mmCIF file of C-alpha atoms and ligand atoms in Angstrom:
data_model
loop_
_atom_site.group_PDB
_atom_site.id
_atom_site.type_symbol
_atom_site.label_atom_id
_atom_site.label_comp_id
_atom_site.label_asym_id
_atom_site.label_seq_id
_atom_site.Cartn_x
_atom_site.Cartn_y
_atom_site.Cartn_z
ATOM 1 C CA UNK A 71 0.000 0.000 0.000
ATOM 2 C CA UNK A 72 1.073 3.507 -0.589
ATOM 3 C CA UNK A 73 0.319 6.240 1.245
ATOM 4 C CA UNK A 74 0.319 10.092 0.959
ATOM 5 C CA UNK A 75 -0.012 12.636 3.614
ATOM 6 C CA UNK A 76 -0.524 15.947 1.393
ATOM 7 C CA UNK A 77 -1.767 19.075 2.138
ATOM 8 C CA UNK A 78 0.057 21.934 0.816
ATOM 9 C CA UNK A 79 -0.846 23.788 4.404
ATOM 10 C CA UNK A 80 2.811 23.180 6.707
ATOM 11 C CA UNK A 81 2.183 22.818 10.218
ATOM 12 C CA UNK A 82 -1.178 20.264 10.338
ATOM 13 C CA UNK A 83 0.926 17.095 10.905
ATOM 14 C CA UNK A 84 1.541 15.110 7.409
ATOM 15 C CA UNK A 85 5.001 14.417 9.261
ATOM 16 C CA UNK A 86 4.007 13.775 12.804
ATOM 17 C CA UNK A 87 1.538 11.340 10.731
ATOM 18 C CA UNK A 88 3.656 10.000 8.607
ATOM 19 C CA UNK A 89 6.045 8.936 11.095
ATOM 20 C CA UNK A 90 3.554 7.353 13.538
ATOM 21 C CA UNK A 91 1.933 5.346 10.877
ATOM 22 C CA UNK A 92 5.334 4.192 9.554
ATOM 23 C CA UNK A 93 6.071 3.448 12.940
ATOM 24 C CA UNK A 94 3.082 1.428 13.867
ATOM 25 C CA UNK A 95 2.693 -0.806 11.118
ATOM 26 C CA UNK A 96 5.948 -1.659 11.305
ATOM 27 C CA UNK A 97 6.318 -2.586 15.135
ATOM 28 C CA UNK A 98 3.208 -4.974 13.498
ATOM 29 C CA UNK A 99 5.764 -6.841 11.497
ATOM 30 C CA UNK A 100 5.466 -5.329 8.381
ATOM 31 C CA UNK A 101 8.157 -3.742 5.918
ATOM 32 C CA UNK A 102 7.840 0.053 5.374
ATOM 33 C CA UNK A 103 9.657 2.693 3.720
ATOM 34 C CA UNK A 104 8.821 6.230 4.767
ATOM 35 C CA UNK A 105 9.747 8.542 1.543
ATOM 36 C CA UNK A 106 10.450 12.383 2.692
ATOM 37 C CA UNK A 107 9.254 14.128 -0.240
ATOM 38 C CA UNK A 108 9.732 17.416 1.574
ATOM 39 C CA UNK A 109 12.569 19.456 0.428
ATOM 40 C CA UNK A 110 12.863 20.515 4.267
ATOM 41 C CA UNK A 111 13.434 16.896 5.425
ATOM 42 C CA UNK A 112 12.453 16.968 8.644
ATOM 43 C CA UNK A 113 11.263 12.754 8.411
ATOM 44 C CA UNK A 114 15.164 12.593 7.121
ATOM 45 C CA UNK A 115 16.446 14.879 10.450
ATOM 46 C CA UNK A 116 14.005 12.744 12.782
ATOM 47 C CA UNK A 117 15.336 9.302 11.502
ATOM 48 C CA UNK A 118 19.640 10.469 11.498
ATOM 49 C CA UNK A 119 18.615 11.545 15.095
ATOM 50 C CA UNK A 120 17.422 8.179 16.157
ATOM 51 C CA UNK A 121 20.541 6.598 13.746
ATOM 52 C CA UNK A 122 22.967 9.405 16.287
ATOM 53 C CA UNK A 123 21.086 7.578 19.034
ATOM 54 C CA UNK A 124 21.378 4.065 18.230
ATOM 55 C CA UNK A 125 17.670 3.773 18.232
ATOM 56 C CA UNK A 126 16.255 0.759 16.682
ATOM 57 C CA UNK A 127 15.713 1.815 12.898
ATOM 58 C CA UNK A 128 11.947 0.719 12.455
ATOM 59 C CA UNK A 129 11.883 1.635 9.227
ATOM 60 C CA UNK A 130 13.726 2.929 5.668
ATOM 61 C CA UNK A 131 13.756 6.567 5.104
ATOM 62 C CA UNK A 132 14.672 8.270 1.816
ATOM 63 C CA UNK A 133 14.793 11.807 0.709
ATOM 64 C CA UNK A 134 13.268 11.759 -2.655
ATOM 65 C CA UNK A 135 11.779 15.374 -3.006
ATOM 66 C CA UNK A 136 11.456 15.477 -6.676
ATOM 67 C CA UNK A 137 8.538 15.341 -9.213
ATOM 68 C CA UNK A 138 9.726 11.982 -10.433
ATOM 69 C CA UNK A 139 7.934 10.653 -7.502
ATOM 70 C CA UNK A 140 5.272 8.545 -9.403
ATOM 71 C CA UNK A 141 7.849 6.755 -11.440
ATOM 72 C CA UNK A 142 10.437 5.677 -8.397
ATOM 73 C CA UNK A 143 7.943 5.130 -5.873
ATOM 74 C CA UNK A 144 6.672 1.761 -7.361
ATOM 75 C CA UNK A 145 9.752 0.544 -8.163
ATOM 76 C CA UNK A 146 10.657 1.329 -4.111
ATOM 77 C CA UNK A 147 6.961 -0.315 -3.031
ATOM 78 C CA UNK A 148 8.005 -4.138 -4.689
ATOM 79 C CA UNK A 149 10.642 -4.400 -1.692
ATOM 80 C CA UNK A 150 8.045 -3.477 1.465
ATOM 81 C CA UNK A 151 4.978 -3.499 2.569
ATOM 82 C CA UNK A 152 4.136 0.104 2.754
ATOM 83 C CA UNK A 153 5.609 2.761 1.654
ATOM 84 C CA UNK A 154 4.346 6.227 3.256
ATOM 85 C CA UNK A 155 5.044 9.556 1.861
ATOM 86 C CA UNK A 156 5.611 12.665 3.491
ATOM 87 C CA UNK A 157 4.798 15.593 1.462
ATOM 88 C CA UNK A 158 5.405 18.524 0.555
ATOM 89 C CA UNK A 159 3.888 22.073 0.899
ATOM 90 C CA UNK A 160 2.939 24.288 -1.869
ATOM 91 C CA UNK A 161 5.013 22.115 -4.560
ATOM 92 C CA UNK A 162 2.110 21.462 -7.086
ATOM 93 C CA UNK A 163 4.413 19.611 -9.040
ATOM 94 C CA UNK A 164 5.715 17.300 -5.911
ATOM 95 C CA UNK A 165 2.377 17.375 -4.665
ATOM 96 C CA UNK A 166 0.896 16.089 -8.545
ATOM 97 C CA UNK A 167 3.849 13.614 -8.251
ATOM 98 C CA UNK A 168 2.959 12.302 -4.948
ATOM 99 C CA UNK A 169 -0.827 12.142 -6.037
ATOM 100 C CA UNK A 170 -0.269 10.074 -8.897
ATOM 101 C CA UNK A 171 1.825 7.806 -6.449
ATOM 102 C CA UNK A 172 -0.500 6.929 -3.944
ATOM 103 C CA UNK A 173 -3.599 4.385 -3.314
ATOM 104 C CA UNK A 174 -4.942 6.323 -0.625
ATOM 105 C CA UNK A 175 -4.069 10.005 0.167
ATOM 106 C CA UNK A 176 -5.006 11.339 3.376
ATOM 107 C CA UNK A 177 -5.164 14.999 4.299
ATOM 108 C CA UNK A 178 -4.498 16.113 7.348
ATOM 109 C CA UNK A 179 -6.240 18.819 8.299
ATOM 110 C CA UNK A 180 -6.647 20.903 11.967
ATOM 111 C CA UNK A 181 -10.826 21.023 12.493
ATOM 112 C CA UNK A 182 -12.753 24.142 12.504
ATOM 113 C CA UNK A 183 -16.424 24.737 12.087
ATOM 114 C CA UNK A 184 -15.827 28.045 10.636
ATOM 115 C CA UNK A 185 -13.984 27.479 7.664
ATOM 116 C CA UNK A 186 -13.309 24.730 4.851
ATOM 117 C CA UNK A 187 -10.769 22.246 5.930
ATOM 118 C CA UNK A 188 -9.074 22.331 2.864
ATOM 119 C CA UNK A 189 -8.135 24.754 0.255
ATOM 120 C CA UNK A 190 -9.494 24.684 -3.150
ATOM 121 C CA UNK A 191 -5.836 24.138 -4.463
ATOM 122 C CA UNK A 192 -5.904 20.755 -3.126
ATOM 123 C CA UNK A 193 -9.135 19.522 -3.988
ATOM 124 C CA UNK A 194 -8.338 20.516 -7.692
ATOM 125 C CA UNK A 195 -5.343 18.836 -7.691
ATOM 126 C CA UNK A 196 -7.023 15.455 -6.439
ATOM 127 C CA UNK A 197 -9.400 16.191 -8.977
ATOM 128 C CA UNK A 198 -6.872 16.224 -11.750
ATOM 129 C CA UNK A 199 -4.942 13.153 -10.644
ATOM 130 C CA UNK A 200 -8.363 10.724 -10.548
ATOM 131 C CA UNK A 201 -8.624 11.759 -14.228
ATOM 132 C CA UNK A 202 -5.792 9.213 -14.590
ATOM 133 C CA UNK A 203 -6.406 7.254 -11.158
ATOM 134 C CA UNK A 204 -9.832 6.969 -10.818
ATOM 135 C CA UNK A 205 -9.115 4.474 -8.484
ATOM 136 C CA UNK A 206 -7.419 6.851 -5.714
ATOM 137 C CA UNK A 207 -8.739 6.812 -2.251
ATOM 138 C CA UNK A 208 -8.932 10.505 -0.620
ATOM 139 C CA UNK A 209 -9.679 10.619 2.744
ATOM 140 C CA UNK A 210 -9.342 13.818 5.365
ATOM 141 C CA UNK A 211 -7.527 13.116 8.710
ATOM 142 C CA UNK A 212 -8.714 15.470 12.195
ATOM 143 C CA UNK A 213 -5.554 15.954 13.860
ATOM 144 C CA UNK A 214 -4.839 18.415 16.848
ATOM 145 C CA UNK A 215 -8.691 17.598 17.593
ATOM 146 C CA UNK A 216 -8.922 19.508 21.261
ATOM 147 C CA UNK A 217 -11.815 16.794 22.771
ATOM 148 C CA UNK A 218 -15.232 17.225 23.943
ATOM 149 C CA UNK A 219 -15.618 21.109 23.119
ATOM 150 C CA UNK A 220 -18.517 21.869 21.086
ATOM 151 C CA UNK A 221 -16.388 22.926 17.967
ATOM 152 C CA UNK A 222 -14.787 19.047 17.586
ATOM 153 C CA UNK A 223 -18.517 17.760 18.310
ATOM 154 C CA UNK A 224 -19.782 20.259 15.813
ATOM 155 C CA UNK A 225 -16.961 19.171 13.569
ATOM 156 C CA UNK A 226 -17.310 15.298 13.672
ATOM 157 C CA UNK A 227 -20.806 15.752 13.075
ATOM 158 C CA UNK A 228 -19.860 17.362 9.624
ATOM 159 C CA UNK A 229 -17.053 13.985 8.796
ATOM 160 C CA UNK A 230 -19.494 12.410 7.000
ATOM 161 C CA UNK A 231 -21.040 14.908 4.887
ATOM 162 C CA UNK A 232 -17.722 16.046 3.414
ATOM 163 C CA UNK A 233 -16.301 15.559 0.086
ATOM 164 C CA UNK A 234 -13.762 13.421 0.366
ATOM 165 C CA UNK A 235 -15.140 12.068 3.525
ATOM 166 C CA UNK A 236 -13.046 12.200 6.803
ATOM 167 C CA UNK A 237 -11.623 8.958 9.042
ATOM 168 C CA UNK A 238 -13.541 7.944 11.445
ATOM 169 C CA UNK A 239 -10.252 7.673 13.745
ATOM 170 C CA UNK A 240 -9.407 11.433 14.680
ATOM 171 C CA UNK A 241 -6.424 12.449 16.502
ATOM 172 C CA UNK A 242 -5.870 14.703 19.054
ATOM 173 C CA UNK A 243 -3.579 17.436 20.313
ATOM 174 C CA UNK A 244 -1.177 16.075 22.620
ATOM 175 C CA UNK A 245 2.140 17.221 23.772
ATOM 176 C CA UNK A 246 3.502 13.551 22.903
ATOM 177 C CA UNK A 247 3.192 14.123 19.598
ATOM 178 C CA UNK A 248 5.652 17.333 19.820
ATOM 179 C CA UNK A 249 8.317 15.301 22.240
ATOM 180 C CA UNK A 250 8.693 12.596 19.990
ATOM 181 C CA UNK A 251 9.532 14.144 16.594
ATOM 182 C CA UNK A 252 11.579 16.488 18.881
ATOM 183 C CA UNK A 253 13.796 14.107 20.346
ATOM 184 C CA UNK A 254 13.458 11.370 17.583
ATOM 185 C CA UNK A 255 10.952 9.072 18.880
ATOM 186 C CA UNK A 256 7.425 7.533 18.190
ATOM 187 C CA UNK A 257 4.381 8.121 20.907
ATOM 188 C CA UNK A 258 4.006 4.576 21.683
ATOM 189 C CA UNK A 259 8.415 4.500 22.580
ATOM 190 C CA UNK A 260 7.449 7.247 25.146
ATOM 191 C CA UNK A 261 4.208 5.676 26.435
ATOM 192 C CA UNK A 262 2.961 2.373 24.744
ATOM 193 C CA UNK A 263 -0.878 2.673 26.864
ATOM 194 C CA UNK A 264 -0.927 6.308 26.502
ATOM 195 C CA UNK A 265 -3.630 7.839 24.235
ATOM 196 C CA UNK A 266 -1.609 8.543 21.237
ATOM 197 C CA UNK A 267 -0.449 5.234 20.663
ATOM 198 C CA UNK A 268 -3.857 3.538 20.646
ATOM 199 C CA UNK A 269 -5.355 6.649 18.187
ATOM 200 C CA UNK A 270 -2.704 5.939 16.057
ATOM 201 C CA UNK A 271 -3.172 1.979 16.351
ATOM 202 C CA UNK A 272 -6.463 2.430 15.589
ATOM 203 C CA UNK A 273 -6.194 4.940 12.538
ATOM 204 C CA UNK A 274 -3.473 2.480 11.134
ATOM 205 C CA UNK A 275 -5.861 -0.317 11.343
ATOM 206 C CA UNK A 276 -9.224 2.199 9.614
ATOM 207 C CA UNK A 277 -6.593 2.301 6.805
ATOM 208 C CA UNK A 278 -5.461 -1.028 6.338
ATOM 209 C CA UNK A 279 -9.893 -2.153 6.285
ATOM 210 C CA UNK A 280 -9.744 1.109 3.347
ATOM 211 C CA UNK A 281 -6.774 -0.739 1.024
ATOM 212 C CA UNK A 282 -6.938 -4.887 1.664
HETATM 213 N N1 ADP B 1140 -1.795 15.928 17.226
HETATM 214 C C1 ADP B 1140 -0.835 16.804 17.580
HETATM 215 N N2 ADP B 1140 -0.715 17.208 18.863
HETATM 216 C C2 ADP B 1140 0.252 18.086 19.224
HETATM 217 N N3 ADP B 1140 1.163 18.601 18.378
HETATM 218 C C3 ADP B 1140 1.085 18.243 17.083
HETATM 219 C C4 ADP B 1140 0.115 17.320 16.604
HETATM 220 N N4 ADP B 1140 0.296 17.164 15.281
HETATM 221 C C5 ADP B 1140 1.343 17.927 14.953
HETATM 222 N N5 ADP B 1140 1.834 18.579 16.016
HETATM 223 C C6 ADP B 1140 2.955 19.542 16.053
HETATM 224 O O1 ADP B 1140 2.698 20.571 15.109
HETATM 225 C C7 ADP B 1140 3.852 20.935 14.407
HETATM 226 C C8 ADP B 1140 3.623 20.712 12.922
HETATM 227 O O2 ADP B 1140 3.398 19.337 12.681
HETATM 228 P P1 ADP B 1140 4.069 18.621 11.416
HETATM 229 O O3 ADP B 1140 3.722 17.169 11.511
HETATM 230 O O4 ADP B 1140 5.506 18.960 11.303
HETATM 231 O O5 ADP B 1140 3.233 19.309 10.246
HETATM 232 P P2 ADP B 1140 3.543 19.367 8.660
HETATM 233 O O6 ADP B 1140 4.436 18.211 8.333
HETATM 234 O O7 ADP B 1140 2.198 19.280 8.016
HETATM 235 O O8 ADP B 1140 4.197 20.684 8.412
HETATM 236 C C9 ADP B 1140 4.979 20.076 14.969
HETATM 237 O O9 ADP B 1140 5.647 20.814 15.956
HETATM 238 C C10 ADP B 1140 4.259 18.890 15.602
HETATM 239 O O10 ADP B 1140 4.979 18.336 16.668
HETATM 240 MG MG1 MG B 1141 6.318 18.178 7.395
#
């Protein structure tokens, strides 16, 4: 399976997502490859610090920030499992790259009642790629969801009237996320019961019912 965390907004967690998801299906066993298609690299900085560290490796990750994407990425995916991409903002031709990549592309995006979650840009782009992958899989991600306040009730009330339609699994703002890409770790290495690590366990498992 590939998949693509895109939003050309920085700051709403494609790589705090990336990373996790990475992470988690490969503590399950499987073989991943985490592609950094962000010129900025920060999935590259996270994994050298955990290499600096002597940190178990987990999982692959390669810089490839280049609009050549769609044509290496499949030749990378016949050696793993997964291979997750990290991408980049405002780089429409990265981000067209990445789209034409991907089985499922998720979009993070930060929940608010008061305006659209994503920008038109985006939504064209997806448009554009199913032209030649009618078959992609665009789903929206709530991350940084602050719990029980009316605005995330009012907001998950909305998941399922949106175009594309949002996970079911949302994610919420925790200071766990922040410590771990800081100091090159995953959620779960910091606190396998805590919250985080079962939102992302069960987000990685509403993807893997999505793509078989
Ligand atoms: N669910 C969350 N809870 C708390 N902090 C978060 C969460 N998601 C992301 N962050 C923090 O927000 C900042 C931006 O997230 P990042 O994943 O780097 O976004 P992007 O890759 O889209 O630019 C980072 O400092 C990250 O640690
Ligand atoms: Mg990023």
């Amino acid at each position: 399976m590939i998949v693509a965390l895109l939003n050309q907004k920085g700051g709403v967690g494609k790589t705090t997502l990336a990373l996790h998801l990475a992470g988690e299906w490969a503590r399950r066993g499987d073989r991943v490859t985490l592609v950094d298609a962000d010129p900025q690299g920060s999935a590259l900085d996270w994994s050298e610090q955990r290499a600096r560290e002597d940190l178990p490796r987990r999982f692959g990750t390669i810089g490839l920030a280049r609009d050549t994407l769609h044509r290496e990425v499949p030749e990378l995916a016949r050696t793993v499992d997964h291979i997750v991409i990290d991408g980049p903002p405002r780089v429409a031709g990265l981000m067209r790259s990445a789209l034409l990549s991907a089985d499922l592309v998720l979009i993070p995006v930060q929940p608010s009642p008061f305006d659209g979650w994503a920008s038109a840009e985006i939504l064209r782009l997806i448009e554009e790629a199913r032209i030649f992958r009618p078959q992609l899989i665009v789903r929206f991600v709530l991350n940084r969801c602050a719990t029980r306040t009316i605005i995330a009730r009012e907001t998950s009330q909305a998941l399922s009237d949106q175009d594309p339609p949002a996970m079911r699994t949302t994610i919420g703002q925790r200071v766990v996320y922040a410590t771990a890409a800081q100091i090159g770790r995953l959620a779960f290495e910091i606190d396998g019961d805590s919250q985080a690590a079962n939102e992302i366990a069960t987000l990685a498992a509403e993807i893997r019912e999505l793509i078989p």
